[in-house]
Amino acid sequence: MKQEIYVEDLSKHIDEEVTLRGWLYNKRSSGKIQFLILRDGTGLCQCVVMKNAVDEESFAVGDRLTQESAVAVTGKVQKTQKDAPGGIELFASKVEAIALTADYPITPKEHGIEYLMANRHLWHRSTRPWATMRIRHTLVKAIRDFFDDRGFILFDAPILTPNAAEGTSTLFETKYFDEGMAYLSQSGQLYAEAGAMALGKVYVFGPTFRAERSKTKRHLTEFWMVEPEVAFMDLEGDMQLAEEFVHFVVTRVLEQRKPELAILDEGTGKLETRLRNVLKPFKRLHYDEAAKILDKYWDEKLAQGTEDLPPTFKRFTYGDDFGAYDEVALTSIYEEPVIVHHYPAEVKAFYMKRDPNEPDKALAMDVLFPGFGEIIGGSQREDDYDTLVQRIKEHNLPMEAFEWYLDLRKYGSVPHAGFGLGLERLVLWVCELDHIREAIPFPRTLNRIWP
Ligand code: 4AD
Ligand code: MG
């Protein structure tokens, strides 16, 4: 009986005869011996094919195999002292070609990022995307486990929606039969609020869309967001939840994905150190405090010259929201994430509650990650009917579209809060990727909708 197994299970089959099925990742040969590096999706294995240990056909197949040819190799699993993946080799007794490949477009040489992105459907077979997607998977599972273990109920929000949630400038619209316009959801939050009033603690986890015209390394037009929402929670509770949540998911990556981290940082241990720093208590800064730190930072920085800043750079002034440069500046001071809270209400969303003690500030918070910036944005929500009506008017939003949302303030309104975490930004940060397009299997950006 053939034992068909996966590379990741090889260590359970030492000295046994097994069959691996996969694709040729790389190969070396010298006359009487071939080293075939096979990948099967779960890992890499070096298969040693010796001319005198296999039939003639097997050896001839080994010669013909090209990069990404599909292949099955049967042989004996052996521990090795040699520098082979996993410290294990397969000593072949049979090699069978399943599909030969010609001219695979991604060779071991360096390719430019545009070329790799155009071949994203194939690039996934390479080691870096492979490691990144495995870490993404683990983060998604950890996110679900965190909320599930704490009694949150998954509450799926619609993707086709009648109104904006996060400002009208980034809406994707589509005609919706005779009902007028529908918009792709920018955030499931408003629906999560309805869920929290029904189920207490909920989370929405799904794709969201923003017609972002920006070409930054942090913006996608389609991204995944997880959004917890809790009845009777205030801003303080929201910040605590966010901190616990980040600690939990990062710990999971450290527990389960060290080999993948090592692939991404080439064994320097840099990524692990970054992740461990996140496990410290987060630094908290009131907006006013953060603004002072930034002012000082830009005074000093600009005194040294502006050569390394782009022409579009605009210096922060008090009352502004932070730009990408401000966030990077602020977070380069600390090793742990920084929570900035009490942003000016003027620059924030219509649904955020204002602090009764500081009426010009919103009960809002952003979690900024070291050297990067915002990955989480959250707030306590406005729970007073009349005030919310007023905000909707101030933001020139269509009142009819929000009637159902206002109902939540009519019938048993209570304090409540939540936040949204952008999954791809988290993946980008954990893996220290150059660009967010590498954090999702098939990215959608201003100028890319293919493959
Ligand atoms: O700060 P944002 O806009 O907040 C909301 O949407 C709230 N409704 C969330 C809530 O309170 N339930 O977005 C939340 C997060 C950001 O911190 C960022 O990580 C991510 O979503 N995000 C994006 N990620 C990739 N591409 C984009 N264009 C993004 N826009 C936001
Ligand atoms: Mg935000």
CSV table of C-alpha atoms and ligand atoms in Angstrom, one decimal:
chain,number,residue,atom,x,y,z
A,1,MET,CA,0.0,0.0,0.0
A,2,LYS,CA,1.3,3.4,-1.0
A,3,GLN,CA,1.5,5.9,1.9
A,4,GLU,CA,0.7,9.3,0.3
A,5,ILE,CA,1.7,12.0,2.8
A,6,TYR,CA,2.4,15.7,3.1
A,7,VAL,CA,5.8,17.2,3.6
A,8,GLU,CA,4.7,18.7,6.9
A,9,ASP,CA,4.1,15.2,8.2
A,10,LEU,CA,7.5,13.7,7.1
A,11,SER,CA,8.9,13.7,10.6
A,12,LYS,CA,6.2,11.2,11.7
A,13,HIS,CA,7.4,8.7,9.1
A,14,ILE,CA,11.1,8.4,9.6
A,15,ASP,CA,12.5,5.2,8.0
A,16,GLU,CA,9.1,4.5,6.3
A,17,GLU,CA,8.4,4.3,2.6
A,18,VAL,CA,6.1,7.2,1.5
A,19,THR,CA,5.0,9.0,-1.6
A,20,LEU,CA,5.1,12.8,-1.9
A,21,ARG,CA,3.1,14.6,-4.6
A,22,GLY,CA,3.9,18.2,-5.5
A,23,TRP,CA,5.8,20.4,-7.8
A,24,LEU,CA,9.5,20.8,-8.6
A,25,TYR,CA,10.8,23.8,-6.8
A,26,ASN,CA,14.5,23.5,-7.7
A,27,LYS,CA,17.0,20.8,-8.7
A,28,ARG,CA,20.7,20.0,-8.8
A,29,SER,CA,22.3,17.0,-10.4
A,30,SER,CA,25.7,15.6,-11.0
A,31,GLY,CA,25.8,12.6,-13.2
A,32,LYS,CA,24.7,9.7,-11.0
A,33,ILE,CA,22.7,11.7,-8.5
A,34,GLN,CA,19.8,14.2,-8.6
A,35,PHE,CA,18.6,16.4,-5.8
A,36,LEU,CA,15.0,17.3,-6.5
A,37,ILE,CA,13.5,20.0,-4.2
A,38,LEU,CA,9.8,19.2,-4.1
A,39,ARG,CA,7.2,21.6,-2.7
A,40,ASP,CA,3.7,20.3,-1.9
A,41,GLY,CA,2.1,23.4,-0.4
A,42,THR,CA,2.9,22.4,3.2
A,43,GLY,CA,6.7,22.7,2.8
A,44,LEU,CA,9.8,21.7,0.9
A,45,CYS,CA,11.6,18.4,0.8
A,46,GLN,CA,14.9,17.4,-0.8
A,47,CYS,CA,14.5,14.1,-2.7
A,48,VAL,CA,17.7,12.3,-3.4
A,49,VAL,CA,17.6,10.2,-6.6
A,50,MET,CA,20.5,7.9,-7.1
A,51,LYS,CA,21.0,6.2,-10.4
A,52,ASN,CA,21.6,2.8,-8.9
A,53,ALA,CA,18.6,3.0,-6.5
A,54,VAL,CA,15.9,3.7,-9.1
A,55,ASP,CA,14.7,2.2,-12.4
A,56,GLU,CA,15.9,3.7,-15.6
A,57,GLU,CA,12.6,5.5,-16.3
A,58,SER,CA,12.6,7.2,-12.9
A,59,PHE,CA,16.1,8.6,-13.4
A,60,ALA,CA,15.2,9.8,-16.9
A,61,VAL,CA,12.1,11.6,-15.5
A,62,GLY,CA,14.3,13.3,-12.9
A,63,ASP,CA,16.4,14.6,-15.8
A,64,ARG,CA,13.4,15.9,-17.7
A,65,LEU,CA,11.7,17.7,-14.7
A,66,THR,CA,11.7,21.5,-15.0
A,67,GLN,CA,10.7,24.1,-12.5
A,68,GLU,CA,7.0,23.7,-11.4
A,69,SER,CA,6.6,20.4,-13.2
A,70,ALA,CA,4.1,18.3,-11.2
A,71,VAL,CA,5.7,15.2,-9.8
A,72,ALA,CA,5.3,12.2,-7.4
A,73,VAL,CA,8.3,10.8,-5.6
A,74,THR,CA,8.3,7.5,-3.6
A,75,GLY,CA,11.1,6.7,-1.3
A,76,LYS,CA,12.4,6.2,2.2
A,77,VAL,CA,12.2,9.1,4.7
A,78,GLN,CA,15.6,9.7,6.5
A,79,LYS,CA,17.0,12.2,8.9
A,80,THR,CA,20.0,13.9,7.6
A,81,GLN,CA,22.9,16.0,9.0
A,82,LYS,CA,23.0,17.9,5.7
A,83,ASP,CA,21.5,21.3,5.1
A,84,ALA,CA,18.2,20.0,3.8
A,85,PRO,CA,14.8,21.6,4.6
A,86,GLY,CA,13.5,20.3,7.9
A,87,GLY,CA,16.7,18.1,8.4
A,88,ILE,CA,14.9,15.3,6.5
A,89,GLU,CA,15.5,13.8,3.0
A,90,LEU,CA,13.5,11.4,0.9
A,91,PHE,CA,15.7,8.7,-0.7
A,92,ALA,CA,13.8,7.9,-3.9
A,93,SER,CA,12.9,4.5,-5.2
A,94,LYS,CA,10.5,5.9,-7.9
A,95,VAL,CA,10.0,9.2,-9.7
A,96,GLU,CA,6.8,9.9,-11.7
A,97,ALA,CA,6.0,12.9,-13.8
A,98,ILE,CA,2.4,14.1,-13.5
A,99,ALA,CA,2.7,17.2,-15.7
A,100,LEU,CA,5.8,18.6,-17.3
A,101,THR,CA,6.1,22.4,-17.4
A,102,ALA,CA,7.9,24.6,-20.0
A,103,ASP,CA,9.0,28.2,-19.4
A,104,TYR,CA,7.6,28.9,-16.0
A,105,PRO,CA,7.5,32.7,-15.8
A,106,ILE,CA,8.9,33.1,-12.3
A,107,THR,CA,12.5,31.9,-12.1
A,108,PRO,CA,14.8,32.0,-9.1
A,109,LYS,CA,16.3,35.3,-10.4
A,110,GLU,CA,15.1,38.7,-9.2
A,111,HIS,CA,11.9,40.0,-10.8
A,112,GLY,CA,10.4,43.5,-10.4
A,113,ILE,CA,7.3,43.9,-8.2
A,114,GLU,CA,5.1,44.9,-11.1
A,115,TYR,CA,6.0,41.7,-13.0
A,116,LEU,CA,5.4,39.6,-9.9
A,117,MET,CA,2.0,41.3,-9.2
A,118,ALA,CA,1.0,40.7,-12.8
A,119,ASN,CA,1.8,37.0,-12.2
A,120,ARG,CA,0.3,37.0,-8.7
A,121,HIS,CA,-1.6,33.7,-9.5
A,122,LEU,CA,1.7,32.0,-9.9
A,123,TRP,CA,3.8,34.1,-7.5
A,124,HIS,CA,1.9,32.5,-4.6
A,125,ARG,CA,4.0,29.4,-5.2
A,126,SER,CA,7.2,31.2,-4.1
A,127,THR,CA,8.4,31.2,-0.5
A,128,ARG,CA,7.7,34.8,0.6
A,129,PRO,CA,4.0,34.9,-0.5
A,130,TRP,CA,3.7,31.3,0.8
A,131,ALA,CA,4.9,32.3,4.3
A,132,THR,CA,2.8,35.5,4.3
A,133,MET,CA,-0.4,33.7,3.4
A,134,ARG,CA,0.2,31.1,6.2
A,135,ILE,CA,0.7,34.0,8.7
A,136,ARG,CA,-2.5,35.7,7.4
A,137,HIS,CA,-4.4,32.4,7.9
A,138,THR,CA,-3.1,32.1,11.5
A,139,LEU,CA,-4.1,35.8,12.2
A,140,VAL,CA,-7.6,35.2,10.9
A,141,LYS,CA,-8.0,32.1,13.0
A,142,ALA,CA,-6.6,33.9,16.1
A,143,ILE,CA,-9.0,36.8,15.5
A,144,ARG,CA,-12.0,34.5,15.5
A,145,ASP,CA,-10.8,32.5,18.5
A,146,PHE,CA,-10.2,35.7,20.5
A,147,PHE,CA,-13.8,36.9,20.1
A,148,ASP,CA,-15.4,33.4,20.1
A,149,ASP,CA,-13.6,32.5,23.4
A,150,ARG,CA,-15.0,35.7,25.0
A,151,GLY,CA,-18.6,35.1,24.1
A,152,PHE,CA,-18.9,37.4,21.1
A,153,ILE,CA,-21.4,36.4,18.4
A,154,LEU,CA,-20.4,36.6,14.8
A,155,PHE,CA,-22.8,39.0,13.1
A,156,ASP,CA,-22.3,39.3,9.4
A,157,ALA,CA,-23.1,42.7,7.9
A,158,PRO,CA,-24.3,43.3,4.4
A,159,ILE,CA,-21.9,44.3,1.6
A,160,LEU,CA,-24.5,46.1,-0.5
A,161,THR,CA,-25.7,49.0,1.6
A,162,PRO,CA,-28.0,52.0,1.2
A,163,ASN,CA,-25.8,54.5,2.9
A,164,ALA,CA,-22.2,55.6,3.7
A,165,ALA,CA,-20.6,54.7,7.0
A,166,GLU,CA,-17.2,56.4,6.7
A,167,GLY,CA,-17.6,59.5,4.6
A,168,THR,CA,-19.0,59.9,1.1
A,169,SER,CA,-15.8,60.5,-0.8
A,170,THR,CA,-14.7,56.8,-1.0
A,171,LEU,CA,-17.9,55.1,-2.0
A,172,PHE,CA,-18.2,52.5,-4.7
A,173,GLU,CA,-21.7,52.7,-6.1
A,174,THR,CA,-23.8,50.5,-8.2
A,175,LYS,CA,-27.3,50.8,-9.5
A,176,TYR,CA,-29.7,48.6,-7.5
A,177,PHE,CA,-32.8,47.7,-9.6
A,178,ASP,CA,-35.6,50.2,-9.0
A,179,GLU,CA,-34.3,51.1,-5.5
A,180,GLY,CA,-31.8,53.7,-6.7
A,181,MET,CA,-28.1,53.5,-5.7
A,182,ALA,CA,-26.5,50.9,-3.5
A,183,TYR,CA,-23.0,51.3,-2.1
A,184,LEU,CA,-20.3,48.7,-1.3
A,185,SER,CA,-19.9,48.6,2.4
A,186,GLN,CA,-17.0,50.7,3.8
A,187,SER,CA,-17.5,49.3,7.3
A,188,GLY,CA,-19.9,46.9,9.0
A,189,GLN,CA,-20.0,49.0,12.1
A,190,LEU,CA,-23.5,50.5,11.8
A,191,TYR,CA,-25.0,47.0,11.5
A,192,ALA,CA,-22.7,45.8,14.3
A,193,GLU,CA,-24.3,48.4,16.5
A,194,ALA,CA,-27.7,46.9,15.8
A,195,GLY,CA,-26.2,43.5,16.6
A,196,ALA,CA,-24.8,44.7,19.9
A,197,MET,CA,-28.2,45.9,21.1
A,198,ALA,CA,-29.6,42.4,20.2
A,199,LEU,CA,-26.8,40.1,21.3
A,200,GLY,CA,-24.7,42.2,23.6
A,201,LYS,CA,-21.2,41.5,22.2
A,202,VAL,CA,-20.8,40.9,18.5
A,203,TYR,CA,-18.2,41.1,15.8
A,204,VAL,CA,-18.4,41.6,12.1
A,205,PHE,CA,-15.6,40.1,9.9
A,206,GLY,CA,-15.8,40.6,6.2
A,207,PRO,CA,-14.6,42.4,3.1
A,208,THR,CA,-15.0,46.2,3.0
A,209,PHE,CA,-14.5,48.6,0.1
A,210,ARG,CA,-13.1,52.1,-0.2
A,211,ALA,CA,-12.7,53.9,-3.5
A,212,GLU,CA,-9.4,55.3,-2.3
A,213,ARG,CA,-7.7,57.4,-4.9
A,214,SER,CA,-4.4,57.2,-2.9
A,215,LYS,CA,-1.5,55.2,-4.1
A,216,THR,CA,0.1,54.6,-0.7
A,217,LYS,CA,1.5,51.4,0.7
A,218,ARG,CA,-1.3,51.2,3.3
A,219,HIS,CA,-4.4,51.5,1.1
A,220,LEU,CA,-6.4,48.9,-0.8
A,221,THR,CA,-9.8,49.4,-2.4
A,222,GLU,CA,-11.0,46.0,-1.1
A,223,PHE,CA,-9.8,44.9,2.3
A,224,TRP,CA,-11.0,42.7,5.3
A,225,MET,CA,-12.0,44.3,8.5
A,226,VAL,CA,-12.9,42.8,11.9
A,227,GLU,CA,-15.2,45.0,13.9
A,228,PRO,CA,-16.2,44.1,17.5
A,229,GLU,CA,-19.1,46.1,19.0
A,230,VAL,CA,-20.1,45.9,22.7
A,231,ALA,CA,-23.2,47.3,24.5
A,232,PHE,CA,-22.4,49.1,27.8
A,233,MET,CA,-18.8,49.6,26.8
A,234,ASP,CA,-17.1,53.0,27.0
A,235,LEU,CA,-13.9,54.3,25.4
A,236,GLU,CA,-11.7,53.0,28.2
A,237,GLY,CA,-13.2,49.5,27.7
A,238,ASP,CA,-12.7,49.8,24.0
A,239,MET,CA,-9.0,50.6,24.4
A,240,GLN,CA,-8.5,47.7,26.9
A,241,LEU,CA,-10.2,45.3,24.5
A,242,ALA,CA,-8.0,46.5,21.6
A,243,GLU,CA,-4.9,45.9,23.6
A,244,GLU,CA,-5.9,42.5,24.8
A,245,PHE,CA,-6.9,41.5,21.3
A,246,VAL,CA,-3.6,42.6,19.7
A,247,HIS,CA,-1.6,40.7,22.4
A,248,PHE,CA,-3.7,37.6,21.8
A,249,VAL,CA,-3.3,37.4,18.0
A,250,VAL,CA,0.4,38.3,18.0
A,251,THR,CA,1.1,35.7,20.7
A,252,ARG,CA,-0.6,33.1,18.4
A,253,VAL,CA,1.8,34.0,15.5
A,254,LEU,CA,4.8,33.7,17.8
A,255,GLU,CA,3.5,30.3,18.9
A,256,GLN,CA,2.7,28.9,15.5
A,257,ARG,CA,4.5,30.7,12.8
A,258,LYS,CA,8.2,31.0,13.7
A,259,PRO,CA,9.5,29.2,10.6
A,260,GLU,CA,7.4,31.5,8.4
A,261,LEU,CA,8.7,34.6,10.3
A,262,ALA,CA,12.3,33.3,9.8
A,263,ILE,CA,11.7,33.0,6.0
A,264,LEU,CA,10.5,36.6,5.8
A,265,ASP,CA,13.3,38.1,7.9
A,266,GLU,CA,15.9,35.7,6.5
A,267,GLY,CA,16.7,34.3,9.9
A,268,THR,CA,17.7,37.5,11.5
A,269,GLY,CA,15.1,37.2,14.3
A,270,LYS,CA,14.1,40.8,13.6
A,271,LEU,CA,10.4,40.0,13.2
A,272,GLU,CA,10.2,38.1,16.4
A,273,THR,CA,11.7,41.0,18.3
A,274,ARG,CA,9.1,43.4,16.8
A,275,LEU,CA,6.3,41.1,17.8
A,276,ARG,CA,7.6,40.7,21.3
A,277,ASN,CA,7.6,44.4,21.8
A,278,VAL,CA,4.0,44.5,21.0
A,279,LEU,CA,3.3,42.3,24.0
A,280,LYS,CA,4.2,45.2,26.3
A,281,PRO,CA,1.4,47.5,27.7
A,282,PHE,CA,0.5,50.1,25.0
A,283,LYS,CA,1.6,53.7,25.4
A,284,ARG,CA,-1.5,56.0,25.6
A,285,LEU,CA,-1.5,59.6,24.5
A,286,HIS,CA,-4.2,62.2,24.6
A,287,TYR,CA,-4.4,63.9,21.2
A,288,ASP,CA,-3.1,67.2,22.8
A,289,GLU,CA,-0.1,65.4,24.1
A,290,ALA,CA,0.6,63.6,20.8
A,291,ALA,CA,0.2,67.0,19.0
A,292,LYS,CA,2.9,68.6,21.2
A,293,ILE,CA,5.3,65.7,20.6
A,294,LEU,CA,4.7,66.0,16.9
A,295,ASP,CA,5.2,69.7,16.9
A,296,LYS,CA,8.6,69.3,18.5
A,297,TYR,CA,9.5,66.5,16.2
A,298,TRP,CA,8.7,68.5,13.1
A,299,ASP,CA,10.5,71.6,14.4
A,300,GLU,CA,13.7,69.6,14.8
A,301,LYS,CA,13.3,67.6,11.7
A,302,LEU,CA,12.5,70.5,9.4
A,303,ALA,CA,15.4,72.5,10.9
A,304,GLN,CA,17.6,69.8,9.4
A,305,GLY,CA,16.2,70.3,5.9
A,306,THR,CA,13.3,68.9,3.9
A,307,GLU,CA,15.2,66.9,1.2
A,308,ASP,CA,13.9,63.5,2.3
A,309,LEU,CA,10.2,64.7,2.3
A,310,PRO,CA,8.0,64.6,-0.8
A,311,PRO,CA,6.6,67.8,-2.3
A,312,THR,CA,3.2,66.7,-1.1
A,313,PHE,CA,4.3,66.8,2.5
A,314,LYS,CA,2.1,69.1,4.6
A,315,ARG,CA,3.2,69.9,8.1
A,316,PHE,CA,0.8,68.9,10.9
A,317,THR,CA,-0.9,71.8,12.7
A,318,TYR,CA,-3.0,71.4,15.9
A,319,GLY,CA,-6.6,70.3,15.1
A,320,ASP,CA,-5.6,68.2,12.0
A,321,ASP,CA,-6.0,64.5,11.8
A,322,PHE,CA,-2.6,62.8,11.7
A,323,GLY,CA,-1.2,62.0,8.2
A,324,ALA,CA,0.9,59.0,7.4
A,325,TYR,CA,4.1,60.9,8.1
A,326,ASP,CA,2.9,62.0,11.5
A,327,GLU,CA,1.9,58.5,12.4
A,328,VAL,CA,5.3,57.1,11.4
A,329,ALA,CA,7.0,60.0,13.3
A,330,LEU,CA,5.0,59.4,16.4
A,331,THR,CA,5.5,55.7,16.5
A,332,SER,CA,9.2,55.7,15.7
A,333,ILE,CA,9.7,57.0,19.3
A,334,TYR,CA,8.2,53.9,21.0
A,335,GLU,CA,8.8,50.2,20.6
A,336,GLU,CA,5.3,49.3,21.7
A,337,PRO,CA,2.0,50.4,19.9
A,338,VAL,CA,0.6,53.8,20.8
A,339,ILE,CA,-3.1,54.5,21.4
A,340,VAL,CA,-4.0,58.1,20.6
A,341,HIS,CA,-7.3,59.1,22.0
A,342,HIS,CA,-9.6,62.2,22.1
A,343,TYR,CA,-9.1,63.4,18.5
A,344,PRO,CA,-10.7,66.6,17.5
A,345,ALA,CA,-14.4,65.8,16.8
A,346,GLU,CA,-14.3,68.0,13.7
A,347,VAL,CA,-12.0,65.6,11.7
A,348,LYS,CA,-13.7,62.4,12.8
A,349,ALA,CA,-16.8,60.4,11.8
A,350,PHE,CA,-20.4,61.6,12.4
A,351,TYR,CA,-21.3,58.7,14.7
A,352,MET,CA,-18.6,59.3,17.4
A,353,LYS,CA,-19.7,60.6,20.8
A,354,ARG,CA,-18.1,63.7,22.1
A,355,ASP,CA,-16.5,63.9,25.5
A,356,PRO,CA,-18.9,65.9,27.7
A,357,ASN,CA,-15.8,67.2,29.6
A,358,GLU,CA,-14.1,68.2,26.4
A,359,PRO,CA,-16.9,68.9,23.9
A,360,ASP,CA,-14.5,69.6,21.0
A,361,LYS,CA,-13.0,66.1,21.3
A,362,ALA,CA,-14.4,62.8,20.2
A,363,LEU,CA,-14.3,59.7,22.4
A,364,ALA,CA,-12.2,58.1,19.7
A,365,MET,CA,-9.0,56.2,19.6
A,366,ASP,CA,-6.5,54.9,17.0
A,367,VAL,CA,-4.0,52.1,17.7
A,368,LEU,CA,-0.8,53.1,16.0
A,369,PHE,CA,1.8,50.4,15.4
A,370,PRO,CA,5.6,51.0,15.8
A,371,GLY,CA,7.2,52.6,12.7
A,372,PHE,CA,4.0,52.2,10.8
A,373,GLY,CA,0.8,53.9,12.0
A,374,GLU,CA,-2.9,53.2,12.3
A,375,ILE,CA,-4.1,49.6,12.2
A,376,ILE,CA,-7.1,50.0,14.5
A,377,GLY,CA,-9.6,52.8,14.7
A,378,GLY,CA,-12.5,52.9,17.2
A,379,SER,CA,-14.7,55.0,19.3
A,380,GLN,CA,-17.6,55.2,21.7
A,381,ARG,CA,-20.7,55.9,19.7
A,382,GLU,CA,-23.2,58.8,20.0
A,383,ASP,CA,-26.1,57.3,21.8
A,384,ASP,CA,-28.4,60.4,22.1
A,385,TYR,CA,-31.1,60.6,19.4
A,386,ASP,CA,-31.2,64.4,19.0
A,387,THR,CA,-27.4,64.8,19.0
A,388,LEU,CA,-27.1,62.1,16.3
A,389,VAL,CA,-29.7,63.7,14.1
A,390,GLN,CA,-27.7,67.0,14.4
A,391,ARG,CA,-24.5,65.2,13.4
A,392,ILE,CA,-26.1,63.6,10.4
A,393,LYS,CA,-27.3,67.1,9.3
A,394,GLU,CA,-23.8,68.6,9.9
A,395,HIS,CA,-22.2,66.0,7.7
A,396,ASN,CA,-24.8,66.5,5.0
A,397,LEU,CA,-25.8,62.8,5.1
A,398,PRO,CA,-29.2,61.8,3.8
A,399,MET,CA,-31.4,61.4,6.9
A,400,GLU,CA,-33.8,58.8,5.3
A,401,ALA,CA,-30.9,56.3,4.8
A,402,PHE,CA,-30.1,56.5,8.5
A,403,GLU,CA,-33.7,56.0,9.9
A,404,TRP,CA,-33.0,52.4,10.9
A,405,TYR,CA,-29.8,53.5,12.6
A,406,LEU,CA,-31.5,56.3,14.5
A,407,ASP,CA,-34.1,53.7,15.8
A,408,LEU,CA,-31.2,52.2,17.8
A,409,ARG,CA,-31.2,55.5,19.8
A,410,LYS,CA,-35.0,55.6,20.1
A,411,TYR,CA,-35.5,52.2,21.7
A,412,GLY,CA,-33.4,51.5,24.8
A,413,SER,CA,-30.3,53.4,23.8
A,414,VAL,CA,-27.2,52.6,25.9
A,415,PRO,CA,-23.5,53.6,25.8
A,416,HIS,CA,-21.6,51.4,23.4
A,417,ALA,CA,-18.3,51.2,21.7
A,418,GLY,CA,-16.2,49.2,19.2
A,419,PHE,CA,-13.4,49.3,16.8
A,420,GLY,CA,-12.2,48.1,13.4
A,421,LEU,CA,-8.9,46.4,12.6
A,422,GLY,CA,-7.8,46.2,9.0
A,423,LEU,CA,-6.5,42.7,8.5
A,424,GLU,CA,-4.1,43.5,5.6
A,425,ARG,CA,-2.5,46.3,7.6
A,426,LEU,CA,-1.9,43.8,10.4
A,427,VAL,CA,-0.5,41.2,8.1
A,428,LEU,CA,1.7,43.9,6.4
A,429,TRP,CA,3.0,45.0,9.8
A,430,VAL,CA,3.6,41.5,11.3
A,431,CYS,CA,5.4,40.4,8.1
A,432,GLU,CA,7.1,43.8,7.6
A,433,LEU,CA,6.0,43.8,3.9
A,434,ASP,CA,7.0,46.6,1.6
A,435,HIS,CA,3.4,47.2,0.5
A,436,ILE,CA,-0.1,46.2,1.6
A,437,ARG,CA,-0.7,44.6,-1.8
A,438,GLU,CA,1.4,41.6,-0.6
A,439,ALA,CA,-0.9,41.1,2.4
A,440,ILE,CA,-4.0,39.8,0.5
A,441,PRO,CA,-4.1,37.0,-2.1
A,442,PHE,CA,-5.3,39.1,-5.0
A,443,PRO,CA,-5.0,42.8,-4.2
A,444,ARG,CA,-7.3,45.5,-5.5
A,445,THR,CA,-5.8,49.0,-5.7
A,446,LEU,CA,-6.3,52.2,-7.7
A,447,ASN,CA,-4.6,50.7,-10.8
A,448,ARG,CA,-4.9,47.0,-10.3
A,449,ILE,CA,-7.9,44.6,-10.7
A,450,TRP,CA,-6.0,41.8,-12.4
A,451,PRO,CA,-5.4,38.9,-12.0
B,1,4AD,O1,-10.5,53.9,10.8
B,1,4AD,P1,-11.5,53.3,9.9
B,1,4AD,O2,-12.0,54.0,8.8
B,1,4AD,O3,-12.7,53.0,10.9
B,1,4AD,C1,-13.9,52.4,10.6
B,1,4AD,O4,-14.2,52.0,9.5
B,1,4AD,C2,-14.8,52.2,11.8
B,1,4AD,N1,-16.2,52.1,11.3
B,1,4AD,C3,-14.4,51.0,12.6
B,1,4AD,C4,-15.2,50.7,13.8
B,1,4AD,O5,-15.2,51.5,14.7
B,1,4AD,N2,-16.0,49.6,13.8
B,1,4AD,O6,-11.0,51.9,9.5
B,1,4AD,C5,-10.6,50.9,10.4
B,1,4AD,C6,-9.4,50.2,10.0
B,1,4AD,C7,-8.2,51.2,9.9
B,1,4AD,O7,-7.6,51.4,11.1
B,1,4AD,C8,-7.3,50.4,8.9
B,1,4AD,O8,-6.6,49.4,9.6
B,1,4AD,C9,-8.3,49.7,8.0
B,1,4AD,O9,-9.5,49.7,8.7
B,1,4AD,N3,-8.4,50.5,6.7
B,1,4AD,C10,-7.8,50.1,5.5
B,1,4AD,N4,-7.0,49.1,5.2
B,1,4AD,C11,-6.6,49.0,4.0
B,1,4AD,N5,-7.0,49.8,3.0
B,1,4AD,C12,-7.8,50.9,3.2
B,1,4AD,N6,-8.2,51.7,2.2
B,1,4AD,C13,-8.3,51.0,4.6
B,1,4AD,N7,-9.1,51.9,5.2
B,1,4AD,C14,-9.1,51.6,6.5
B,2,MG,MG,-9.3,55.5,10.9
